[in-house]
PDB file of C-alpha atoms in Angstrom:
ATOM      1  CA  MET A   1     -12.750  16.799  -7.114  1.00  0.00           C
ATOM      2  CA  ARG A   2      -9.155  15.891  -6.286  1.00  0.00           C
ATOM      3  CA  LEU A   3      -8.999  16.545  -2.542  1.00  0.00           C
ATOM      4  CA  SER A   4     -11.144  17.023   0.563  1.00  0.00           C
ATOM      5  CA  ILE A   5      -9.592  18.670   3.640  1.00  0.00           C
ATOM      6  CA  ILE A   6     -11.614  17.868   6.775  1.00  0.00           C
ATOM      7  CA  ILE A   7     -11.348  20.154   9.806  1.00  0.00           C
ATOM      8  CA  PRO A   8     -13.199  19.257  13.032  1.00  0.00           C
ATOM      9  CA  ALA A   9     -13.737  22.462  14.990  1.00  0.00           C
ATOM     10  CA  TYR A  10     -14.693  22.868  18.630  1.00  0.00           C
ATOM     11  CA  ASN A  11     -14.311  26.327  20.211  1.00  0.00           C
ATOM     12  CA  ALA A  12     -11.844  27.067  17.420  1.00  0.00           C
ATOM     13  CA  GLY A  13     -12.738  30.688  16.707  1.00  0.00           C
ATOM     14  CA  LYS A  14      -9.271  31.924  17.670  1.00  0.00           C
ATOM     15  CA  TYR A  15      -7.323  29.709  15.245  1.00  0.00           C
ATOM     16  CA  LEU A  16      -9.742  28.607  12.510  1.00  0.00           C
ATOM     17  CA  GLU A  17      -9.046  31.435  10.063  1.00  0.00           C
ATOM     18  CA  ARG A  18      -5.304  30.704  10.154  1.00  0.00           C
ATOM     19  CA  CYS A  19      -5.998  27.020   9.520  1.00  0.00           C
ATOM     20  CA  VAL A  20      -8.389  27.543   6.597  1.00  0.00           C
ATOM     21  CA  SER A  21      -6.256  30.305   5.031  1.00  0.00           C
ATOM     22  CA  SER A  22      -3.252  27.952   5.038  1.00  0.00           C
ATOM     23  CA  CYS A  23      -5.331  25.364   3.174  1.00  0.00           C
ATOM     24  CA  GLU A  24      -6.079  27.960   0.499  1.00  0.00           C
ATOM     25  CA  GLU A  25      -2.336  28.510  -0.046  1.00  0.00           C
ATOM     26  CA  GLN A  26      -1.627  25.063  -1.498  1.00  0.00           C
ATOM     27  CA  SER A  27      -1.202  25.868  -5.227  1.00  0.00           C
ATOM     28  CA  VAL A  28      -4.192  23.654  -6.043  1.00  0.00           C
ATOM     29  CA  PRO A  29      -6.947  25.293  -8.145  1.00  0.00           C
ATOM     30  CA  GLN A  30      -9.861  26.215  -5.907  1.00  0.00           C
ATOM     31  CA  ASP A  31     -12.351  24.215  -7.964  1.00  0.00           C
ATOM     32  CA  GLU A  32     -10.260  21.050  -7.547  1.00  0.00           C
ATOM     33  CA  PHE A  33     -10.402  20.761  -3.762  1.00  0.00           C
ATOM     34  CA  GLU A  34     -12.789  21.436  -0.913  1.00  0.00           C
ATOM     35  CA  ILE A  35     -12.409  22.389   2.728  1.00  0.00           C
ATOM     36  CA  ILE A  36     -15.014  20.846   5.024  1.00  0.00           C
ATOM     37  CA  VAL A  37     -15.342  22.451   8.459  1.00  0.00           C
ATOM     38  CA  VAL A  38     -17.462  20.569  10.989  1.00  0.00           C
ATOM     39  CA  ASN A  39     -18.560  22.768  13.891  1.00  0.00           C
ATOM     40  CA  ASP A  40     -18.794  20.300  16.783  1.00  0.00           C
ATOM     41  CA  GLY A  41     -21.226  22.152  19.029  1.00  0.00           C
ATOM     42  CA  SER A  42     -18.864  25.051  19.741  1.00  0.00           C
ATOM     43  CA  LYS A  43     -19.767  27.580  22.441  1.00  0.00           C
ATOM     44  CA  ASP A  44     -17.597  30.405  21.112  1.00  0.00           C
ATOM     45  CA  ASN A  45     -17.688  32.229  17.763  1.00  0.00           C
ATOM     46  CA  THR A  46     -16.564  29.237  15.672  1.00  0.00           C
ATOM     47  CA  LEU A  47     -19.803  29.201  13.657  1.00  0.00           C
ATOM     48  CA  GLU A  48     -19.564  32.917  12.850  1.00  0.00           C
ATOM     49  CA  VAL A  49     -15.925  32.578  11.774  1.00  0.00           C
ATOM     50  CA  THR A  50     -16.813  29.578   9.603  1.00  0.00           C
ATOM     51  CA  GLU A  51     -19.683  31.418   7.932  1.00  0.00           C
ATOM     52  CA  SER A  52     -17.345  34.313   7.162  1.00  0.00           C
ATOM     53  CA  LEU A  53     -14.761  31.961   5.647  1.00  0.00           C
ATOM     54  CA  ALA A  54     -17.406  30.217   3.528  1.00  0.00           C
ATOM     55  CA  ALA A  55     -18.463  33.609   2.183  1.00  0.00           C
ATOM     56  CA  LYS A  56     -14.845  34.452   1.379  1.00  0.00           C
ATOM     57  CA  TYR A  57     -13.816  31.136  -0.197  1.00  0.00           C
ATOM     58  CA  SER A  58     -16.118  29.318  -2.624  1.00  0.00           C
ATOM     59  CA  ASN A  59     -14.623  25.907  -1.824  1.00  0.00           C
ATOM     60  CA  VAL A  60     -15.353  26.035   1.922  1.00  0.00           C
ATOM     61  CA  ARG A  61     -18.334  23.980   3.077  1.00  0.00           C
ATOM     62  CA  PHE A  62     -19.428  23.741   6.688  1.00  0.00           C
ATOM     63  CA  PHE A  63     -21.729  21.638   8.815  1.00  0.00           C
ATOM     64  CA  SER A  64     -22.844  22.013  12.428  1.00  0.00           C
ATOM     65  CA  LYS A  65     -23.716  19.267  14.898  1.00  0.00           C
ATOM     66  CA  GLU A  66     -24.172  18.708  18.592  1.00  0.00           C
ATOM     67  CA  ASN A  67     -20.934  18.210  20.467  1.00  0.00           C
ATOM     68  CA  GLY A  68     -19.770  14.630  20.106  1.00  0.00           C
ATOM     69  CA  GLY A  69     -15.997  14.802  19.861  1.00  0.00           C
ATOM     70  CA  SER A  70     -13.494  14.920  17.025  1.00  0.00           C
ATOM     71  CA  SER A  71     -14.252  11.364  15.868  1.00  0.00           C
ATOM     72  CA  SER A  72     -17.916  12.071  15.164  1.00  0.00           C
ATOM     73  CA  ALA A  73     -16.971  15.395  13.551  1.00  0.00           C
ATOM     74  CA  ARG A  74     -14.467  13.700  11.259  1.00  0.00           C
ATOM     75  CA  ASN A  75     -17.035  11.039  10.385  1.00  0.00           C
ATOM     76  CA  MET A  76     -19.501  13.749   9.363  1.00  0.00           C
ATOM     77  CA  GLY A  77     -16.800  15.259   7.182  1.00  0.00           C
ATOM     78  CA  LEU A  78     -16.136  11.876   5.579  1.00  0.00           C
ATOM     79  CA  ASP A  79     -19.850  11.384   4.916  1.00  0.00           C
ATOM     80  CA  HIS A  80     -19.957  14.637   2.933  1.00  0.00           C
ATOM     81  CA  ALA A  81     -16.535  14.487   1.262  1.00  0.00           C
ATOM     82  CA  LYS A  82     -16.289  14.388  -2.530  1.00  0.00           C
ATOM     83  CA  GLY A  83     -12.525  14.407  -3.096  1.00  0.00           C
ATOM     84  CA  ASP A  84     -10.529  11.501  -4.475  1.00  0.00           C
ATOM     85  CA  TYR A  85      -8.158  11.965  -1.542  1.00  0.00           C
ATOM     86  CA  ILE A  86      -8.831  12.904   2.090  1.00  0.00           C
ATOM     87  CA  THR A  87      -6.673  14.631   4.664  1.00  0.00           C
ATOM     88  CA  PHE A  88      -7.454  15.744   8.218  1.00  0.00           C
ATOM     89  CA  ILE A  89      -6.300  18.925   9.947  1.00  0.00           C
ATOM     90  CA  ASP A  90      -6.970  20.035  13.497  1.00  0.00           C
ATOM     91  CA  SER A  91      -8.369  23.547  13.679  1.00  0.00           C
ATOM     92  CA  ASP A  92      -5.456  24.972  15.708  1.00  0.00           C
ATOM     93  CA  ASP A  93      -2.854  23.579  13.282  1.00  0.00           C
ATOM     94  CA  TYR A  94      -2.005  24.725   9.761  1.00  0.00           C
ATOM     95  CA  LEU A  95      -0.297  23.795   6.489  1.00  0.00           C
ATOM     96  CA  LEU A  96       2.910  25.118   4.983  1.00  0.00           C
ATOM     97  CA  PRO A  97       2.360  26.957   1.661  1.00  0.00           C
ATOM     98  CA  GLY A  98       2.265  24.809  -1.463  1.00  0.00           C
ATOM     99  CA  LYS A  99       3.448  21.604   0.189  1.00  0.00           C
ATOM    100  CA  LEU A 100       0.177  19.672   0.115  1.00  0.00           C
ATOM    101  CA  ALA A 101      -0.001  20.159  -3.664  1.00  0.00           C
ATOM    102  CA  THR A 102       3.260  18.212  -3.928  1.00  0.00           C
ATOM    103  CA  VAL A 103       1.916  15.396  -1.750  1.00  0.00           C
ATOM    104  CA  LEU A 104      -1.297  15.258  -3.794  1.00  0.00           C
ATOM    105  CA  SER A 105       0.629  15.038  -7.068  1.00  0.00           C
ATOM    106  CA  VAL A 106       2.794  12.212  -5.682  1.00  0.00           C
ATOM    107  CA  SER A 107      -0.352  10.358  -4.575  1.00  0.00           C
ATOM    108  CA  GLU A 108      -2.091  10.721  -7.929  1.00  0.00           C
ATOM    109  CA  LYS A 109       0.976   9.882 -10.021  1.00  0.00           C
ATOM    110  CA  ASN A 110       1.671   6.683  -8.076  1.00  0.00           C
ATOM    111  CA  LYS A 111      -1.992   5.706  -7.539  1.00  0.00           C
ATOM    112  CA  LEU A 112      -1.437   5.501  -3.778  1.00  0.00           C
ATOM    113  CA  ASP A 113      -3.876   4.272  -1.151  1.00  0.00           C
ATOM    114  CA  LEU A 114      -1.936   6.113   1.579  1.00  0.00           C
ATOM    115  CA  CYS A 115       0.656   8.859   1.255  1.00  0.00           C
ATOM    116  CA  ILE A 116       2.582   9.930   4.350  1.00  0.00           C
ATOM    117  CA  PHE A 117       4.184  13.330   4.790  1.00  0.00           C
ATOM    118  CA  ASN A 118       6.185  14.936   7.570  1.00  0.00           C
ATOM    119  CA  ILE A 119       5.035  17.189  10.403  1.00  0.00           C
ATOM    120  CA  LYS A 120       6.701  20.181  12.007  1.00  0.00           C
ATOM    121  CA  VAL A 121       6.009  20.342  15.738  1.00  0.00           C
ATOM    122  CA  MET A 122       5.914  24.024  16.713  1.00  0.00           C
ATOM    123  CA  SER A 123       6.106  24.972  20.384  1.00  0.00           C
ATOM    124  CA  TYR A 124       4.436  28.090  21.727  1.00  0.00           C
ATOM    125  CA  ASP A 125       7.913  29.547  22.424  1.00  0.00           C
ATOM    126  CA  GLY A 126       8.777  29.402  18.699  1.00  0.00           C
ATOM    127  CA  THR A 127      11.053  26.360  18.726  1.00  0.00           C
ATOM    128  CA  SER A 128      10.269  23.545  16.324  1.00  0.00           C
ATOM    129  CA  VAL A 129      11.315  20.060  15.265  1.00  0.00           C
ATOM    130  CA  ASN A 130      10.448  18.096  12.127  1.00  0.00           C
ATOM    131  CA  THR A 131       9.210  14.521  12.335  1.00  0.00           C
ATOM    132  CA  ASP A 132      10.080  11.847   9.822  1.00  0.00           C
ATOM    133  CA  ASN A 133       9.183   8.200   9.244  1.00  0.00           C
ATOM    134  CA  PRO A 134      11.159   5.028   8.466  1.00  0.00           C
ATOM    135  CA  LEU A 135       9.745   4.431   4.975  1.00  0.00           C
ATOM    136  CA  LYS A 136      12.204   5.149   2.177  1.00  0.00           C
ATOM    137  CA  LYS A 137      11.317   8.044  -0.098  1.00  0.00           C
ATOM    138  CA  GLY A 138       9.911   7.007  -3.458  1.00  0.00           C
ATOM    139  CA  LYS A 139       9.428   3.314  -2.599  1.00  0.00           C
ATOM    140  CA  ILE A 140       5.919   1.844  -2.708  1.00  0.00           C
ATOM    141  CA  TYR A 141       5.043  -0.539   0.143  1.00  0.00           C
ATOM    142  CA  ASN A 142       2.089  -2.770   0.926  1.00  0.00           C
ATOM    143  CA  CYS A 143       0.805  -2.931   4.499  1.00  0.00           C
ATOM    144  CA  GLU A 144       3.018  -5.852   5.445  1.00  0.00           C
ATOM    145  CA  GLU A 145       6.169  -4.286   4.002  1.00  0.00           C
ATOM    146  CA  ALA A 146       5.450  -0.943   5.662  1.00  0.00           C
ATOM    147  CA  SER A 147       4.999  -2.549   9.085  1.00  0.00           C
ATOM    148  CA  ILE A 148       8.193  -4.609   8.690  1.00  0.00           C
ATOM    149  CA  GLN A 149      10.060  -1.450   7.698  1.00  0.00           C
ATOM    150  CA  GLY A 150       9.048   0.040  11.047  1.00  0.00           C
ATOM    151  CA  TYR A 151       6.110   2.260  10.136  1.00  0.00           C
ATOM    152  CA  GLN A 152       3.982   2.896  13.234  1.00  0.00           C
ATOM    153  CA  VAL A 153       0.356   3.956  13.141  1.00  0.00           C
ATOM    154  CA  GLY A 154      -0.646   6.952  15.218  1.00  0.00           C
ATOM    155  CA  SER A 155      -2.273  10.292  14.532  1.00  0.00           C
ATOM    156  CA  VAL A 156      -4.313  10.819  11.375  1.00  0.00           C
ATOM    157  CA  TRP A 157      -2.495  14.062  10.550  1.00  0.00           C
ATOM    158  CA  GLY A 158       0.254  14.038   7.972  1.00  0.00           C
ATOM    159  CA  LYS A 159      -1.452  11.596   5.627  1.00  0.00           C
ATOM    160  CA  LEU A 160      -3.442  11.541   2.413  1.00  0.00           C
ATOM    161  CA  TYR A 161      -6.027   8.754   2.226  1.00  0.00           C
ATOM    162  CA  LEU A 162      -7.619   7.418  -0.946  1.00  0.00           C
ATOM    163  CA  ARG A 163     -11.320   7.983  -0.263  1.00  0.00           C
ATOM    164  CA  LYS A 164     -12.342   4.995  -2.383  1.00  0.00           C
ATOM    165  CA  ARG A 165     -10.306   2.737  -0.085  1.00  0.00           C
ATOM    166  CA  LEU A 166     -12.072   4.134   3.002  1.00  0.00           C
ATOM    167  CA  GLU A 167     -15.530   3.836   1.472  1.00  0.00           C
ATOM    168  CA  SER A 168     -15.129   0.345   0.015  1.00  0.00           C
ATOM    169  CA  ASN A 169     -14.042  -0.951   3.431  1.00  0.00           C
ATOM    170  CA  HIS A 170     -16.553   1.127   5.453  1.00  0.00           C
ATOM    171  CA  ILE A 171     -13.762   2.695   7.503  1.00  0.00           C
ATOM    172  CA  ARG A 172     -14.802   5.307  10.043  1.00  0.00           C
ATOM    173  CA  PHE A 173     -13.647   6.568  13.445  1.00  0.00           C
ATOM    174  CA  ARG A 174     -14.890   4.838  16.598  1.00  0.00           C
ATOM    175  CA  THR A 175     -16.982   7.354  18.510  1.00  0.00           C
ATOM    176  CA  ASP A 176     -16.897   5.313  21.725  1.00  0.00           C
ATOM    177  CA  ILE A 177     -13.130   5.794  22.107  1.00  0.00           C
ATOM    178  CA  ILE A 178     -11.634   9.159  23.068  1.00  0.00           C
ATOM    179  CA  PHE A 179      -8.005   8.136  23.599  1.00  0.00           C
ATOM    180  CA  GLY A 180      -6.532   6.027  20.812  1.00  0.00           C
ATOM    181  CA  GLU A 181      -9.254   6.605  18.214  1.00  0.00           C
ATOM    182  CA  ASP A 182      -6.630   7.803  15.713  1.00  0.00           C
ATOM    183  CA  SER A 183      -4.601   4.624  16.168  1.00  0.00           C
ATOM    184  CA  TYR A 184      -7.562   2.345  15.556  1.00  0.00           C
ATOM    185  CA  PHE A 185      -8.631   4.290  12.448  1.00  0.00           C
ATOM    186  CA  SER A 186      -5.034   4.117  11.193  1.00  0.00           C
ATOM    187  CA  PHE A 187      -4.924   0.359  11.818  1.00  0.00           C
ATOM    188  CA  GLN A 188      -8.068  -0.148   9.775  1.00  0.00           C
ATOM    189  CA  VAL A 189      -6.635   1.898   6.922  1.00  0.00           C
ATOM    190  CA  LEU A 190      -3.201   0.282   6.991  1.00  0.00           C
ATOM    191  CA  SER A 191      -4.618  -3.243   6.910  1.00  0.00           C
ATOM    192  CA  LYS A 192      -6.469  -2.456   3.664  1.00  0.00           C
ATOM    193  CA  CYS A 193      -3.707  -0.550   1.849  1.00  0.00           C
ATOM    194  CA  GLU A 194      -1.776  -2.036  -1.054  1.00  0.00           C
ATOM    195  CA  ARG A 195       0.164   1.059  -2.154  1.00  0.00           C
ATOM    196  CA  ILE A 196       1.825   3.189   0.570  1.00  0.00           C
ATOM    197  CA  MET A 197       4.536   5.787   0.065  1.00  0.00           C
ATOM    198  CA  ASN A 198       6.529   8.343   2.026  1.00  0.00           C
ATOM    199  CA  ALA A 199       6.395  11.647   0.119  1.00  0.00           C
ATOM    200  CA  ASP A 200       9.218  13.012   2.317  1.00  0.00           C
ATOM    201  CA  VAL A 201       7.634  16.476   2.301  1.00  0.00           C
ATOM    202  CA  CYS A 202       7.023  18.558   5.443  1.00  0.00           C
ATOM    203  CA  ALA A 203       3.555  20.038   4.938  1.00  0.00           C
ATOM    204  CA  TYR A 204       1.793  20.103   8.325  1.00  0.00           C
ATOM    205  CA  VAL A 205       2.492  22.270  11.383  1.00  0.00           C
ATOM    206  CA  TYR A 206       1.324  20.858  14.692  1.00  0.00           C
ATOM    207  CA  ALA A 207       1.065  23.936  16.894  1.00  0.00           C
ATOM    208  CA  ILE A 208       1.321  23.189  20.616  1.00  0.00           C
ATOM    209  CA  ASN A 209      -1.305  25.293  22.364  1.00  0.00           C
ATOM    210  CA  PRO A 210      -0.591  25.862  26.092  1.00  0.00           C
ATOM    211  CA  ASN A 211      -4.226  26.846  26.658  1.00  0.00           C
ATOM    212  CA  SER A 212      -5.398  23.374  25.684  1.00  0.00           C
ATOM    213  CA  VAL A 213      -3.572  21.745  28.621  1.00  0.00           C
ATOM    214  CA  THR A 214      -5.930  21.460  31.568  1.00  0.00           C
ATOM    215  CA  ARG A 215      -4.704  22.376  35.033  1.00  0.00           C
ATOM    216  CA  ASP A 216      -7.740  20.986  36.803  1.00  0.00           C
ATOM    217  CA  MET A 217      -6.540  17.962  38.797  1.00  0.00           C
ATOM    218  CA  HIS A 218      -9.995  16.388  39.071  1.00  0.00           C
ATOM    219  CA  ARG A 219     -10.527  16.564  35.316  1.00  0.00           C
ATOM    220  CA  GLN A 220      -7.003  15.252  34.784  1.00  0.00           C
ATOM    221  CA  LYS A 221      -7.742  12.230  36.975  1.00  0.00           C
ATOM    222  CA  GLU A 222     -10.989  11.568  35.077  1.00  0.00           C
ATOM    223  CA  LYS A 223      -9.086  11.751  31.789  1.00  0.00           C
ATOM    224  CA  GLU A 224      -6.486   9.256  33.007  1.00  0.00           C
ATOM    225  CA  ILE A 225      -9.209   6.798  34.032  1.00  0.00           C
ATOM    226  CA  ARG A 226     -10.868   7.165  30.619  1.00  0.00           C
ATOM    227  CA  ARG A 227      -7.491   6.756  28.922  1.00  0.00           C
ATOM    228  CA  CYS A 228      -6.983   3.415  30.709  1.00  0.00           C
ATOM    229  CA  GLU A 229     -10.481   2.239  29.789  1.00  0.00           C
ATOM    230  CA  ASP A 230     -10.022   3.201  26.147  1.00  0.00           C
ATOM    231  CA  SER A 231      -6.589   1.562  26.019  1.00  0.00           C
ATOM    232  CA  LEU A 232      -8.116  -1.736  27.195  1.00  0.00           C
ATOM    233  CA  GLN A 233     -10.802  -1.479  24.518  1.00  0.00           C
ATOM    234  CA  LEU A 234      -8.200  -0.637  21.879  1.00  0.00           C
ATOM    235  CA  ILE A 235      -6.162  -3.706  22.888  1.00  0.00           C
ATOM    236  CA  LYS A 236      -9.234  -5.897  22.364  1.00  0.00           C
ATOM    237  CA  LEU A 237     -10.082  -4.286  19.009  1.00  0.00           C
ATOM    238  CA  VAL A 238      -6.548  -4.670  17.675  1.00  0.00           C
ATOM    239  CA  SER A 239      -6.278  -8.220  19.027  1.00  0.00           C
ATOM    240  CA  ASP A 240      -9.566  -9.154  17.342  1.00  0.00           C
ATOM    241  CA  GLN A 241      -8.375  -7.657  14.060  1.00  0.00           C
ATOM    242  CA  SER A 242      -5.159  -9.676  14.298  1.00  0.00           C
ATOM    243  CA  GLU A 243      -7.261 -12.846  13.992  1.00  0.00           C
ATOM    244  CA  ASP A 244      -8.580 -11.783  10.565  1.00  0.00           C
ATOM    245  CA  THR A 245      -7.665 -14.612   8.176  1.00  0.00           C
ATOM    246  CA  ASN A 246      -7.837 -12.253   5.192  1.00  0.00           C
ATOM    247  CA  ILE A 247      -4.593 -10.504   6.177  1.00  0.00           C
ATOM    248  CA  SER A 248      -1.084 -11.933   5.929  1.00  0.00           C
ATOM    249  CA  SER A 249       0.509 -13.866   8.781  1.00  0.00           C
ATOM    250  CA  ARG A 250       3.283 -11.274   9.122  1.00  0.00           C
ATOM    251  CA  PHE A 251       0.810  -8.409   9.418  1.00  0.00           C
ATOM    252  CA  ARG A 252      -1.215 -10.392  11.980  1.00  0.00           C
ATOM    253  CA  LYS A 253       2.008 -10.782  13.968  1.00  0.00           C
ATOM    254  CA  TYR A 254       2.565  -7.004  13.723  1.00  0.00           C
ATOM    255  CA  LEU A 255      -0.927  -6.328  15.096  1.00  0.00           C
ATOM    256  CA  LYS A 256      -0.433  -8.771  17.959  1.00  0.00           C
ATOM    257  CA  THR A 257       2.917  -7.164  18.815  1.00  0.00           C
ATOM    258  CA  PHE A 258       1.318  -3.721  18.890  1.00  0.00           C
ATOM    259  CA  ALA A 259      -1.551  -4.956  21.062  1.00  0.00           C
ATOM    260  CA  THR A 260       0.987  -6.438  23.473  1.00  0.00           C
ATOM    261  CA  SER A 261       2.888  -3.144  23.618  1.00  0.00           C
ATOM    262  CA  LEU A 262      -0.309  -1.367  24.667  1.00  0.00           C
ATOM    263  CA  ARG A 263      -0.456  -3.551  27.773  1.00  0.00           C
ATOM    264  CA  LEU A 264       3.018  -2.469  28.913  1.00  0.00           C
TER     265      LEU A 264
END
């Protein structure tokens, strides 16, 4: 199995079919990749949509769990994944046709631990902008070189991860952090990577959904408090990791600089 695509899904009935269908349009033989949908305790028709998609596509597998957030859903997907490479997609986003096949081929050919590709940010009014990253196309970096070049960790979208690297280092998402969980996962991955490359391919569409933005001021205040609490915990986690003597002095300095920036 070459690739596992993991999709955490919570109340995703409206967008899930678009997401999964885009994964099936990647010019990769169906028996060479799998799509894992994790229904995270949805209250809408997400389960019914997923069952229909699994009946339609032989490479779709799905699991259901009590609601625990995207981190626990992604972890469940990782626990069941069989692909040599892993990528994550949010259920309301989608892939551009055929592009992920290119990224996968680049990863396999160069024996990469981490392959980064570009994202198109699509607004609900139809306007879009493509993201890029500072790593030079075609050059292989280690973690220290990538951080010096200006690569910044962030979301887990737009990346292919070597599953063996995740498993050998027991890397999973923190389920006790809601804000910043992607950054901490990305830090763990980056610190263990020896072969990193920018594929310079735009494959992922991040679709801004106006319905996902809460207008409830009380909930917004609660979220801001939780964001502050999680940021403090993330600072401690990153600071602790920067003391790891098994990583280079330059990469430790990078981690400390990032932890300091979180305080600002």
